[in-house]
Amino acid sequence: MKRFTPGAVAVQTLLLLNGLVMLYPFVVMLMSAFKSNAEIFASPFALPESLDLTNIHRILDETDLATYLANSALITASSIAVLLTFGTMAAYAIARYTFRLREIVFFFFVAGLMVPLKLAIIPLFIQLDVLHLLDTRLGLMLIYVAMGLPSTVFILTGFLRTLPGELEESARIEGASEARIMWQIMLPLARPAMVIAGIQNAVPIWNDFFFPLVFITTDSRKTLPQGLSVFMGEYNTDWGVLFAGLSLAALPIMICYIALSRQFIAGLTAGAVK
Amino acid sequence: MRRQGLWIAALLTPAALTMAVFVVWPMLGAFRYAFFSFNGLLPADFVGLSNFVDVLARAPFKAAVFAALWHNIIVFVCLMLFQNGLAYLIAYALLKQWPLHRVHQVIVFLPVVLSAVIVGFLWKLFLHPLFGLVNAALALVGIHGPPWLGNESTALGSLIFVNGWHFLGMAALIFLAGMQRIPQEVMEAARIDGASDGVLLRRIVWPLVAPAVTIIFILTFIGSFNWFELPYVMAGLTGSPGGATDVLGLVFYRTAFGSVSSGLQDFGHGSALAVLMFLFIAVFSAVALRFLRRREIAL
């Protein structure tokens, strides 16, 4: 099939160039994390002269980046745990039972997909203030759960509907309770869909900047993207430290992505591709 | 049966309650608050449509809002043409399944998983006029690069480029998924008839990936008009230099939560702006969706 036509060469060149432009910035970011200012300015493209950990030590000793990282991990993990629990429960009810308001309940959840919650930031701010949840990680988490429910219910309802009814029926005949059928028989089968829904929501929560920017003011409660913006301002002349900070902030999700690229791509394009 | 009813209610309640408190109630509030003047965090007086009139037709809002809207339109058009145009070509190249095409997919999607804050700061350093990677690379071929983010004529374009770099992979993989659904026979038949890649791209693939075009158009539209993180990180709250990168998201944030110079919150005008943005995005998306769906061909 492969022919060296001008078209084929052009397409290959395009891919090669594009790959370079996409990947090289990360290479420079990681290399610069080990360089001093002078070395970055003198030889931006070269490999670092030595594996100098000064920048990374300075970040760990002088800044709160580790705290921001822990906050982001805590908020993302707890949001996803609650989101998947609530979302799966609701989706299971909608997908596996017939009841009078079923279509309306489903529409109620799915309509949330059309609502850009960012534009409701003012009422959310007032709402959190009333509930005494302003400037708390719990408040942020509850908003992320609410924001993720429409897509989670949508994905899981679609998947749970496709599961065959026979397993459920035979367990019911043998006298298993509804809760037991759901927990032990049906939900283990729904794991792939839960992974997709989990990743689709975990990535935007981990990366979110807007809600913390508005809701969180106490430094020790800030999330990683928010804390990073503070850090970038404080060290703005110290490029080695800046690149080291960006590298530390980017690495956790980059490593997860490289390990689970198939699931990440499927999760983040779910809904956009069939 | 009653017990089953209780069980279903128990399954639905936590999710429904969370949605009610943190989505439905705030969304209703968003519309209600737009008709009030505010005293700090509390709605004070009902002012009818005056917030809307202020935002659209009176100083100091009017000039900023329309300048920002124009920038959002530029961003949307440029992203559609350049980011998504390139994504279309990349997807076609990946469709050929040449060696390393899977690796390329993983690479092109890598920036998509990162926060706009990381991407924005990284490129802010790269675009630095003196020490940045971009001008260092240009210097190698003898070009003296401008201060990309400090120049009114290049700032918005630079931001659009960075956004394209960030989300190229998303559009490319959505296009690719669409192209993979085109039956092999269709492509083979066209090739046997002597169609070149160019003809294939314009006449065969383009109409057949219409569903992907619809999705990408809508996602890009919503993304362009909610644009906030990247300009905030790279150009600051006022859209520097001189408002050249000011967009509606920044205007909204400054109005609602105060800018650096004035820390004053103005929830009334902010709410009116949010409602207008919501309606604009919703109405335009709905109209565009109708039009785009009509041109989709069922295979």
CSV table of N, CA, C and O in Angstrom, one decimal, chain A residues 2 8 11-12 15 18-19 21-22 25-26 28-29 41 45 86 89-90 97 99 108-109 115-127 129 146 149 178-179 182 207 209-210 213-214 225 228-229 232 239 243 249 253 257 265 268 272-273, chain B residues 4 7-8 10-12 14-15 18 21-22 24-27 30 33 41 90 93 98 104 106 108-111 113-115 117-118 121-122 125-126 128 131 133 137 165 168 170 173-174 177 215 228-229 232 252-253 256-257 267 270-271 274 278:
chain,number,residue,atom,x,y,z
A,2,LYS,N,2.0,1.2,0.6
A,2,LYS,CA,2.8,2.4,0.8
A,2,LYS,C,3.5,2.8,-0.5
A,2,LYS,O,4.3,2.0,-1.1
A,8,ALA,N,2.0,11.4,-0.2
A,8,ALA,CA,2.4,10.6,1.0
A,8,ALA,C,3.5,11.3,1.8
A,8,ALA,O,3.5,11.3,3.0
A,11,VAL,N,2.1,14.2,3.7
A,11,VAL,CA,1.3,13.7,4.9
A,11,VAL,C,2.3,13.3,6.0
A,11,VAL,O,2.1,13.6,7.2
A,12,GLN,N,3.3,12.5,5.7
A,12,GLN,CA,4.3,12.1,6.7
A,12,GLN,C,5.0,13.2,7.3
A,12,GLN,O,5.2,13.2,8.5
A,15,LEU,N,2.7,14.9,9.8
A,15,LEU,CA,2.6,14.1,11.1
A,15,LEU,C,3.9,14.3,11.9
A,15,LEU,O,3.8,14.5,13.1
A,18,ASN,N,4.0,17.8,13.3
A,18,ASN,CA,3.0,18.0,14.4
A,18,ASN,C,3.4,17.3,15.6
A,18,ASN,O,3.3,17.8,16.7
A,19,GLY,N,3.9,16.1,15.5
A,19,GLY,CA,4.4,15.3,16.6
A,19,GLY,C,5.5,16.1,17.4
A,19,GLY,O,5.5,16.1,18.6
A,21,VAL,N,6.0,19.4,17.4
A,21,VAL,CA,5.4,20.6,18.0
A,21,VAL,C,4.6,20.2,19.3
A,21,VAL,O,4.5,21.0,20.3
A,22,MET,N,3.9,19.1,19.3
A,22,MET,CA,3.1,18.7,20.4
A,22,MET,C,4.0,18.2,21.6
A,22,MET,O,3.7,18.4,22.7
A,25,PRO,N,7.6,20.8,23.5
A,25,PRO,CA,7.5,21.7,24.7
A,25,PRO,C,7.6,21.0,26.0
A,25,PRO,O,8.1,21.5,27.0
A,26,PHE,N,7.1,19.7,26.0
A,26,PHE,CA,7.2,19.0,27.3
A,26,PHE,C,8.6,18.6,27.6
A,26,PHE,O,9.0,18.6,28.7
A,28,VAL,N,11.3,20.3,26.7
A,28,VAL,CA,12.0,21.5,27.2
A,28,VAL,C,11.5,21.7,28.6
A,28,VAL,O,12.4,22.1,29.5
A,29,MET,N,10.3,21.6,28.9
A,29,MET,CA,9.8,21.9,30.3
A,29,MET,C,10.5,21.0,31.3
A,29,MET,O,11.0,21.4,32.3
A,41,PHE,N,18.8,30.3,29.7
A,41,PHE,CA,18.9,31.4,28.8
A,41,PHE,C,20.0,31.1,27.8
A,41,PHE,O,19.9,31.5,26.6
A,45,PHE,N,17.9,24.7,24.2
A,45,PHE,CA,17.5,23.5,23.6
A,45,PHE,C,18.3,22.3,24.1
A,45,PHE,O,18.0,21.1,23.8
A,86,PHE,N,-23.5,8.3,43.9
A,86,PHE,CA,-24.8,8.9,43.6
A,86,PHE,C,-25.3,8.6,42.2
A,86,PHE,O,-26.5,8.3,42.0
A,89,MET,N,-26.3,4.9,41.5
A,89,MET,CA,-27.6,4.6,42.2
A,89,MET,C,-28.8,5.2,41.3
A,89,MET,O,-29.7,4.4,41.0
A,90,ALA,N,-28.7,6.4,40.9
A,90,ALA,CA,-29.8,7.0,40.1
A,90,ALA,C,-29.9,6.3,38.8
A,90,ALA,O,-31.0,6.0,38.3
A,97,TYR,N,-35.6,-0.3,36.4
A,97,TYR,CA,-36.9,-0.4,36.9
A,97,TYR,C,-37.9,0.5,36.1
A,97,TYR,O,-37.4,1.4,35.4
A,99,PHE,N,-41.0,2.9,36.5
A,99,PHE,CA,-41.9,3.6,37.4
A,99,PHE,C,-42.4,4.8,36.7
A,99,PHE,O,-42.0,5.2,35.6
A,108,PHE,N,-34.7,15.2,33.7
A,108,PHE,CA,-34.2,16.1,34.7
A,108,PHE,C,-32.7,16.1,34.8
A,108,PHE,O,-32.0,17.1,34.8
A,109,PHE,N,-32.1,14.8,34.9
A,109,PHE,CA,-30.7,14.7,35.0
A,109,PHE,C,-30.0,15.1,33.7
A,109,PHE,O,-29.0,15.9,33.7
A,115,VAL,N,-26.6,22.7,30.8
A,115,VAL,CA,-26.4,23.9,31.6
A,115,VAL,C,-24.9,24.2,31.9
A,115,VAL,O,-24.3,23.3,32.6
A,116,PRO,N,-24.4,25.3,31.5
A,116,PRO,CA,-23.0,25.6,31.8
A,116,PRO,C,-23.0,26.2,33.3
A,116,PRO,O,-23.3,27.4,33.5
A,117,LEU,N,-22.6,25.4,34.2
A,117,LEU,CA,-22.7,25.7,35.6
A,117,LEU,C,-21.8,26.9,36.0
A,117,LEU,O,-22.0,27.7,36.9
A,118,LYS,N,-20.8,27.1,35.1
A,118,LYS,CA,-19.9,28.3,35.3
A,118,LYS,C,-20.6,29.6,35.3
A,118,LYS,O,-20.3,30.5,36.1
A,119,LEU,N,-21.7,29.7,34.5
A,119,LEU,CA,-22.4,30.9,34.4
A,119,LEU,C,-23.3,31.2,35.6
A,119,LEU,O,-23.9,32.2,35.7
A,120,ALA,N,-23.5,30.1,36.4
A,120,ALA,CA,-24.3,30.3,37.6
A,120,ALA,C,-23.4,30.5,38.8
A,120,ALA,O,-23.7,30.3,40.0
A,121,ILE,N,-22.2,31.0,38.6
A,121,ILE,CA,-21.2,31.2,39.6
A,121,ILE,C,-21.7,32.1,40.7
A,121,ILE,O,-21.4,31.9,41.9
A,122,ILE,N,-22.4,33.2,40.3
A,122,ILE,CA,-22.9,34.2,41.3
A,122,ILE,C,-23.9,33.5,42.3
A,122,ILE,O,-23.6,33.6,43.5
A,123,PRO,N,-24.9,32.9,41.8
A,123,PRO,CA,-25.8,32.2,42.7
A,123,PRO,C,-25.2,31.1,43.5
A,123,PRO,O,-25.5,30.9,44.7
A,124,LEU,N,-24.2,30.4,42.9
A,124,LEU,CA,-23.5,29.4,43.6
A,124,LEU,C,-22.7,30.0,44.8
A,124,LEU,O,-22.6,29.4,45.9
A,125,PHE,N,-22.1,31.1,44.5
A,125,PHE,CA,-21.3,31.8,45.5
A,125,PHE,C,-22.2,32.2,46.7
A,125,PHE,O,-21.9,31.9,47.9
A,126,ILE,N,-23.4,32.7,46.4
A,126,ILE,CA,-24.4,33.1,47.5
A,126,ILE,C,-24.9,31.8,48.2
A,126,ILE,O,-25.0,31.8,49.4
A,127,GLN,N,-25.1,30.8,47.4
A,127,GLN,CA,-25.6,29.5,48.0
A,127,GLN,C,-24.6,28.9,49.0
A,127,GLN,O,-24.9,28.5,50.1
A,129,ASP,N,-22.3,30.6,50.5
A,129,ASP,CA,-22.2,31.5,51.6
A,129,ASP,C,-23.3,31.2,52.7
A,129,ASP,O,-23.1,31.1,53.9
A,146,ALA,N,-22.3,17.8,41.8
A,146,ALA,CA,-23.5,18.3,41.1
A,146,ALA,C,-23.2,18.4,39.6
A,146,ALA,O,-24.0,18.0,38.7
A,149,LEU,N,-22.9,15.0,37.8
A,149,LEU,CA,-24.1,14.0,37.8
A,149,LEU,C,-24.7,13.9,36.4
A,149,LEU,O,-25.0,12.7,36.0
A,178,GLU,N,-33.3,-6.8,46.3
A,178,GLU,CA,-33.0,-5.8,45.3
A,178,GLU,C,-31.6,-5.2,45.4
A,178,GLU,O,-30.9,-5.1,44.5
A,179,ALA,N,-31.3,-4.9,46.7
A,179,ALA,CA,-30.0,-4.3,46.9
A,179,ALA,C,-28.9,-5.3,46.6
A,179,ALA,O,-27.8,-4.9,46.1
A,182,MET,N,-28.4,-5.6,42.9
A,182,MET,CA,-27.7,-4.5,42.3
A,182,MET,C,-26.2,-4.6,42.6
A,182,MET,O,-25.4,-4.4,41.8
A,207,ASN,N,-8.3,19.5,36.9
A,207,ASN,CA,-7.7,20.7,36.2
A,207,ASN,C,-8.4,22.0,36.5
A,207,ASN,O,-8.0,23.0,36.0
A,209,PHE,N,-9.9,25.5,37.4
A,209,PHE,CA,-9.3,26.7,38.0
A,209,PHE,C,-10.3,27.7,38.4
A,209,PHE,O,-10.2,28.4,39.4
A,210,PHE,N,-11.4,27.7,37.7
A,210,PHE,CA,-12.4,28.8,37.8
A,210,PHE,C,-13.1,28.7,39.2
A,210,PHE,O,-13.2,29.7,39.9
A,213,LEU,N,-10.8,29.5,42.1
A,213,LEU,CA,-10.4,30.9,42.0
A,213,LEU,C,-11.4,31.8,42.7
A,213,LEU,O,-11.1,32.8,43.4
A,214,VAL,N,-12.7,31.5,42.5
A,214,VAL,CA,-13.8,32.3,43.1
A,214,VAL,C,-14.1,31.9,44.6
A,214,VAL,O,-14.3,32.7,45.4
A,225,PRO,N,-4.1,23.9,40.3
A,225,PRO,CA,-4.0,24.9,39.3
A,225,PRO,C,-4.0,26.3,39.9
A,225,PRO,O,-3.3,27.2,39.5
A,228,LEU,N,-0.8,27.0,41.7
A,228,LEU,CA,0.3,27.2,40.7
A,228,LEU,C,0.3,28.6,40.2
A,228,LEU,O,1.3,29.2,39.9
A,229,SER,N,-0.9,29.2,40.0
A,229,SER,CA,-1.0,30.6,39.5
A,229,SER,C,-0.4,31.5,40.6
A,229,SER,O,0.2,32.5,40.2
A,232,MET,N,3.5,30.9,40.3
A,232,MET,CA,4.1,31.5,39.1
A,232,MET,C,4.3,33.0,39.2
A,232,MET,O,5.3,33.5,38.7
A,239,TRP,N,13.4,31.1,36.4
A,239,TRP,CA,12.8,30.2,35.4
A,239,TRP,C,13.0,28.8,35.7
A,239,TRP,O,12.1,27.9,35.4
A,243,PHE,N,9.9,26.2,35.8
A,243,PHE,CA,9.7,25.0,35.0
A,243,PHE,C,9.6,23.8,35.8
A,243,PHE,O,8.9,22.8,35.5
A,249,ALA,N,3.6,19.9,38.6
A,249,ALA,CA,2.2,20.0,38.5
A,249,ALA,C,1.6,19.2,37.4
A,249,ALA,O,0.5,18.6,37.4
A,253,ILE,N,-0.8,13.9,36.3
A,253,ILE,CA,-1.8,13.5,35.3
A,253,ILE,C,-1.2,13.0,34.0
A,253,ILE,O,-1.8,12.1,33.4
A,257,TYR,N,-2.2,9.5,32.4
A,257,TYR,CA,-2.6,9.4,31.0
A,257,TYR,C,-1.8,8.4,30.2
A,257,TYR,O,-2.4,7.6,29.4
A,265,ILE,N,-8.6,8.6,26.6
A,265,ILE,CA,-9.1,9.1,25.3
A,265,ILE,C,-10.6,8.8,25.2
A,265,ILE,O,-11.5,9.6,24.8
A,268,LEU,N,-12.6,11.0,27.7
A,268,LEU,CA,-12.7,12.5,27.4
A,268,LEU,C,-13.4,12.7,26.1
A,268,LEU,O,-13.9,13.9,25.9
A,272,ALA,N,-18.9,12.7,22.5
A,272,ALA,CA,-18.5,13.3,21.2
A,272,ALA,C,-18.4,12.3,20.1
A,272,ALA,O,-18.5,12.6,19.0
A,273,VAL,N,-18.0,11.1,20.5
A,273,VAL,CA,-17.9,10.0,19.5
A,273,VAL,C,-18.8,8.9,19.9
A,273,VAL,O,-18.9,8.6,21.1
B,4,GLN,N,-40.8,-1.7,46.7
B,4,GLN,CA,-39.9,-1.4,45.5
B,4,GLN,C,-39.9,0.1,45.2
B,4,GLN,O,-38.9,0.7,44.9
B,7,TRP,N,-37.5,1.7,47.5
B,7,TRP,CA,-36.1,1.4,47.1
B,7,TRP,C,-35.7,2.3,45.9
B,7,TRP,O,-34.6,2.9,45.9
B,8,ILE,N,-36.6,2.5,45.0
B,8,ILE,CA,-36.3,3.4,43.8
B,8,ILE,C,-36.1,4.8,44.3
B,8,ILE,O,-35.1,5.5,43.9
B,10,ALA,N,-35.1,5.7,47.2
B,10,ALA,CA,-33.9,5.8,47.9
B,10,ALA,C,-32.7,5.9,47.0
B,10,ALA,O,-31.7,6.6,47.3
B,11,LEU,N,-32.8,5.2,45.9
B,11,LEU,CA,-31.7,5.3,44.9
B,11,LEU,C,-31.6,6.6,44.2
B,11,LEU,O,-30.5,7.1,43.9
B,12,LEU,N,-32.7,7.3,44.0
B,12,LEU,CA,-32.7,8.5,43.2
B,12,LEU,C,-32.5,9.7,44.1
B,12,LEU,O,-31.9,10.7,43.6
B,14,PRO,N,-30.3,10.9,46.6
B,14,PRO,CA,-29.1,11.6,46.8
B,14,PRO,C,-28.7,12.4,45.6
B,14,PRO,O,-28.4,13.6,45.7
B,15,ALA,N,-28.8,11.8,44.4
B,15,ALA,CA,-28.4,12.5,43.2
B,15,ALA,C,-29.4,13.7,42.9
B,15,ALA,O,-29.0,14.8,42.6
B,18,THR,N,-28.8,16.6,45.3
B,18,THR,CA,-27.6,17.4,45.0
B,18,THR,C,-27.8,18.3,43.8
B,18,THR,O,-27.4,19.4,43.8
B,21,VAL,N,-30.0,21.3,44.7
B,21,VAL,CA,-29.4,22.3,45.6
B,21,VAL,C,-28.3,23.1,44.8
B,21,VAL,O,-28.2,24.3,44.9
B,22,PHE,N,-27.5,22.3,44.0
B,22,PHE,CA,-26.4,22.9,43.4
B,22,PHE,C,-26.4,23.2,41.9
B,22,PHE,O,-25.5,23.7,41.3
B,24,VAL,N,-30.2,23.3,40.0
B,24,VAL,CA,-31.4,23.8,39.6
B,24,VAL,C,-31.7,25.2,40.4
B,24,VAL,O,-31.9,26.2,39.7
B,25,TRP,N,-31.5,25.2,41.7
B,25,TRP,CA,-31.7,26.4,42.5
B,25,TRP,C,-30.8,27.5,42.0
B,25,TRP,O,-31.2,28.6,41.8
B,26,PRO,N,-29.5,27.2,41.9
B,26,PRO,CA,-28.6,28.3,41.4
B,26,PRO,C,-29.0,28.8,40.0
B,26,PRO,O,-28.9,30.0,39.8
B,27,MET,N,-29.4,27.9,39.1
B,27,MET,CA,-29.7,28.4,37.8
B,27,MET,C,-30.9,29.3,37.8
B,27,MET,O,-31.0,30.3,37.1
B,30,ALA,N,-29.7,32.5,39.0
B,30,ALA,CA,-29.0,33.3,38.0
B,30,ALA,C,-29.9,34.2,37.3
B,30,ALA,O,-29.6,35.4,37.0
B,33,TYR,N,-31.6,37.0,39.9
B,33,TYR,CA,-30.7,38.0,40.4
B,33,TYR,C,-30.4,39.1,39.4
B,33,TYR,O,-30.0,40.2,39.7
B,41,LEU,N,-23.6,41.0,49.2
B,41,LEU,CA,-24.0,39.7,48.8
B,41,LEU,C,-25.5,39.5,48.7
B,41,LEU,O,-26.0,38.5,48.3
B,90,ILE,N,-4.8,16.1,10.2
B,90,ILE,CA,-4.1,15.1,11.1
B,90,ILE,C,-4.9,13.8,11.2
B,90,ILE,O,-4.4,12.8,11.1
B,93,ALA,N,-4.5,11.9,8.1
B,93,ALA,CA,-3.2,11.2,8.1
B,93,ALA,C,-3.2,10.0,9.0
B,93,ALA,O,-2.6,9.0,8.7
B,98,TRP,N,-0.3,4.5,9.2
B,98,TRP,CA,1.1,4.3,9.0
B,98,TRP,C,1.8,3.9,10.3
B,98,TRP,O,1.2,4.1,11.4
B,104,HIS,N,1.3,8.5,17.8
B,104,HIS,CA,1.0,9.9,17.5
B,104,HIS,C,-0.4,10.3,18.1
B,104,HIS,O,-0.5,11.4,18.6
B,106,VAL,N,-1.6,9.2,20.9
B,106,VAL,CA,-1.4,9.5,22.3
B,106,VAL,C,-0.7,10.8,22.5
B,106,VAL,O,-1.0,11.6,23.4
B,108,VAL,N,-0.7,13.5,20.4
B,108,VAL,CA,-1.5,14.7,20.1
B,108,VAL,C,-2.6,15.0,21.1
B,108,VAL,O,-3.0,16.1,21.3
B,109,PHE,N,-2.9,13.9,21.8
B,109,PHE,CA,-4.0,14.1,22.9
B,109,PHE,C,-3.4,14.5,24.2
B,109,PHE,O,-4.1,14.9,25.1
B,110,LEU,N,-2.1,14.4,24.4
B,110,LEU,CA,-1.5,14.7,25.7
B,110,LEU,C,-1.8,16.0,26.3
B,110,LEU,O,-2.2,16.1,27.4
B,111,PRO,N,-1.7,17.1,25.5
B,111,PRO,CA,-2.0,18.4,26.1
B,111,PRO,C,-3.5,18.5,26.6
B,111,PRO,O,-3.8,19.3,27.5
B,113,VAL,N,-5.2,16.6,28.3
B,113,VAL,CA,-5.5,16.2,29.7
B,113,VAL,C,-4.9,17.2,30.7
B,113,VAL,O,-5.2,17.1,31.9
B,114,LEU,N,-4.2,18.2,30.2
B,114,LEU,CA,-3.6,19.1,31.2
B,114,LEU,C,-4.5,20.3,31.4
B,114,LEU,O,-5.3,20.7,30.6
B,115,SER,N,-4.3,20.9,32.6
B,115,SER,CA,-5.1,22.2,32.9
B,115,SER,C,-4.6,23.3,32.0
B,115,SER,O,-3.5,23.4,31.7
B,117,VAL,N,-4.2,26.1,33.0
B,117,VAL,CA,-3.3,26.9,33.8
B,117,VAL,C,-1.9,26.5,33.5
B,117,VAL,O,-1.0,27.3,33.3
B,118,ILE,N,-1.6,25.2,33.4
B,118,ILE,CA,-0.3,24.7,33.1
B,118,ILE,C,0.1,25.0,31.7
B,118,ILE,O,1.2,25.6,31.4
B,121,PHE,N,0.7,28.9,31.4
B,121,PHE,CA,2.0,29.4,32.0
B,121,PHE,C,3.2,28.8,31.2
B,121,PHE,O,4.2,29.5,31.0
B,122,LEU,N,3.1,27.6,30.7
B,122,LEU,CA,4.2,27.0,30.0
B,122,LEU,C,4.5,27.8,28.7
B,122,LEU,O,5.6,28.2,28.4
B,125,LEU,N,6.0,31.3,29.2
B,125,LEU,CA,7.4,31.3,29.3
B,125,LEU,C,8.0,31.1,27.9
B,125,LEU,O,9.0,31.8,27.6
B,126,PHE,N,7.5,30.2,27.1
B,126,PHE,CA,8.0,30.0,25.8
B,126,PHE,C,7.9,31.2,24.9
B,126,PHE,O,8.7,31.4,24.0
B,128,HIS,N,8.1,34.3,25.8
B,128,HIS,CA,8.8,35.5,26.4
B,128,HIS,C,9.7,36.1,25.3
B,128,HIS,O,10.4,35.4,24.6
B,131,PHE,N,13.8,35.6,26.5
B,131,PHE,CA,14.3,34.3,26.9
B,131,PHE,C,13.5,33.1,26.5
B,131,PHE,O,13.7,32.0,26.8
B,133,LEU,N,11.5,30.2,24.3
B,133,LEU,CA,11.9,29.2,23.4
B,133,LEU,C,11.5,29.6,21.9
B,133,LEU,O,12.3,29.3,21.0
B,137,ALA,N,14.2,29.9,18.9
B,137,ALA,CA,14.1,29.0,17.7
B,137,ALA,C,14.1,29.9,16.5
B,137,ALA,O,14.8,29.6,15.5
B,165,TRP,N,-3.0,24.5,20.2
B,165,TRP,CA,-2.0,23.4,20.7
B,165,TRP,C,-2.7,22.6,21.8
B,165,TRP,O,-2.5,21.4,21.8
B,168,LEU,N,-6.0,20.7,19.9
B,168,LEU,CA,-5.9,20.0,18.6
B,168,LEU,C,-6.3,18.5,18.7
B,168,LEU,O,-7.0,18.0,17.9
B,170,MET,N,-8.1,16.8,20.7
B,170,MET,CA,-9.5,16.5,20.9
B,170,MET,C,-10.2,16.5,19.6
B,170,MET,O,-10.9,15.6,19.2
B,173,LEU,N,-9.1,13.6,17.2
B,173,LEU,CA,-9.6,12.3,17.5
B,173,LEU,C,-11.1,12.1,17.3
B,173,LEU,O,-11.6,11.0,17.0
B,174,ILE,N,-11.8,13.3,17.5
B,174,ILE,CA,-13.2,13.2,17.1
B,174,ILE,C,-13.4,13.0,15.6
B,174,ILE,O,-14.2,12.2,15.2
B,177,ALA,N,-12.5,9.4,14.7
B,177,ALA,CA,-13.5,8.4,15.0
B,177,ALA,C,-14.6,8.5,13.9
B,177,ALA,O,-15.2,7.5,13.5
B,215,ILE,N,-20.5,18.1,16.1
B,215,ILE,CA,-20.0,18.1,17.5
B,215,ILE,C,-18.9,19.1,17.7
B,215,ILE,O,-18.9,19.8,18.7
B,228,PHE,N,-12.0,31.6,29.3
B,228,PHE,CA,-11.6,32.4,30.5
B,228,PHE,C,-10.2,32.0,31.0
B,228,PHE,O,-9.3,32.9,31.1
B,229,GLU,N,-9.9,30.7,31.3
B,229,GLU,CA,-8.7,30.3,31.9
B,229,GLU,C,-7.5,30.8,31.2
B,229,GLU,O,-6.6,31.4,31.8
B,232,TYR,N,-6.9,34.5,31.1
B,232,TYR,CA,-6.7,35.0,32.5
B,232,TYR,C,-5.2,34.7,32.9
B,232,TYR,O,-4.5,35.5,33.4
B,252,PHE,N,-17.0,39.4,32.4
B,252,PHE,CA,-18.0,38.9,33.4
B,252,PHE,C,-17.3,38.8,34.8
B,252,PHE,O,-17.8,39.3,35.8
B,253,TYR,N,-16.1,38.2,34.8
B,253,TYR,CA,-15.4,38.1,36.1
B,253,TYR,C,-15.1,39.4,36.7
B,253,TYR,O,-15.4,39.6,37.9
B,256,ALA,N,-18.5,40.9,38.0
B,256,ALA,CA,-19.1,40.2,39.1
B,256,ALA,C,-18.2,40.3,40.4
B,256,ALA,O,-18.7,40.5,41.5
B,257,PHE,N,-16.9,40.1,40.2
B,257,PHE,CA,-16.1,39.9,41.4
B,257,PHE,C,-15.1,41.0,41.6
B,257,PHE,O,-14.2,40.9,42.5
B,267,PHE,N,-23.0,42.0,41.7
B,267,PHE,CA,-23.6,40.8,41.3
B,267,PHE,C,-24.8,41.0,40.4
B,267,PHE,O,-25.2,40.2,39.6
B,270,GLY,N,-23.3,41.6,36.9
B,270,GLY,CA,-22.7,40.3,36.6
B,270,GLY,C,-23.7,39.3,36.2
B,270,GLY,O,-23.6,38.6,35.2
B,271,SER,N,-24.8,39.2,37.0
B,271,SER,CA,-25.9,38.2,36.7
B,271,SER,C,-26.5,38.5,35.3
B,271,SER,O,-26.8,37.6,34.5
B,274,ALA,N,-24.2,37.3,32.7
B,274,ALA,CA,-24.2,35.8,32.7
B,274,ALA,C,-25.5,35.3,32.0
B,274,ALA,O,-25.4,34.4,31.1
B,278,PHE,N,-25.5,33.2,28.6
B,278,PHE,CA,-26.2,31.9,28.5
B,278,PHE,C,-27.2,31.8,27.4
B,278,PHE,O,-27.2,30.9,26.6
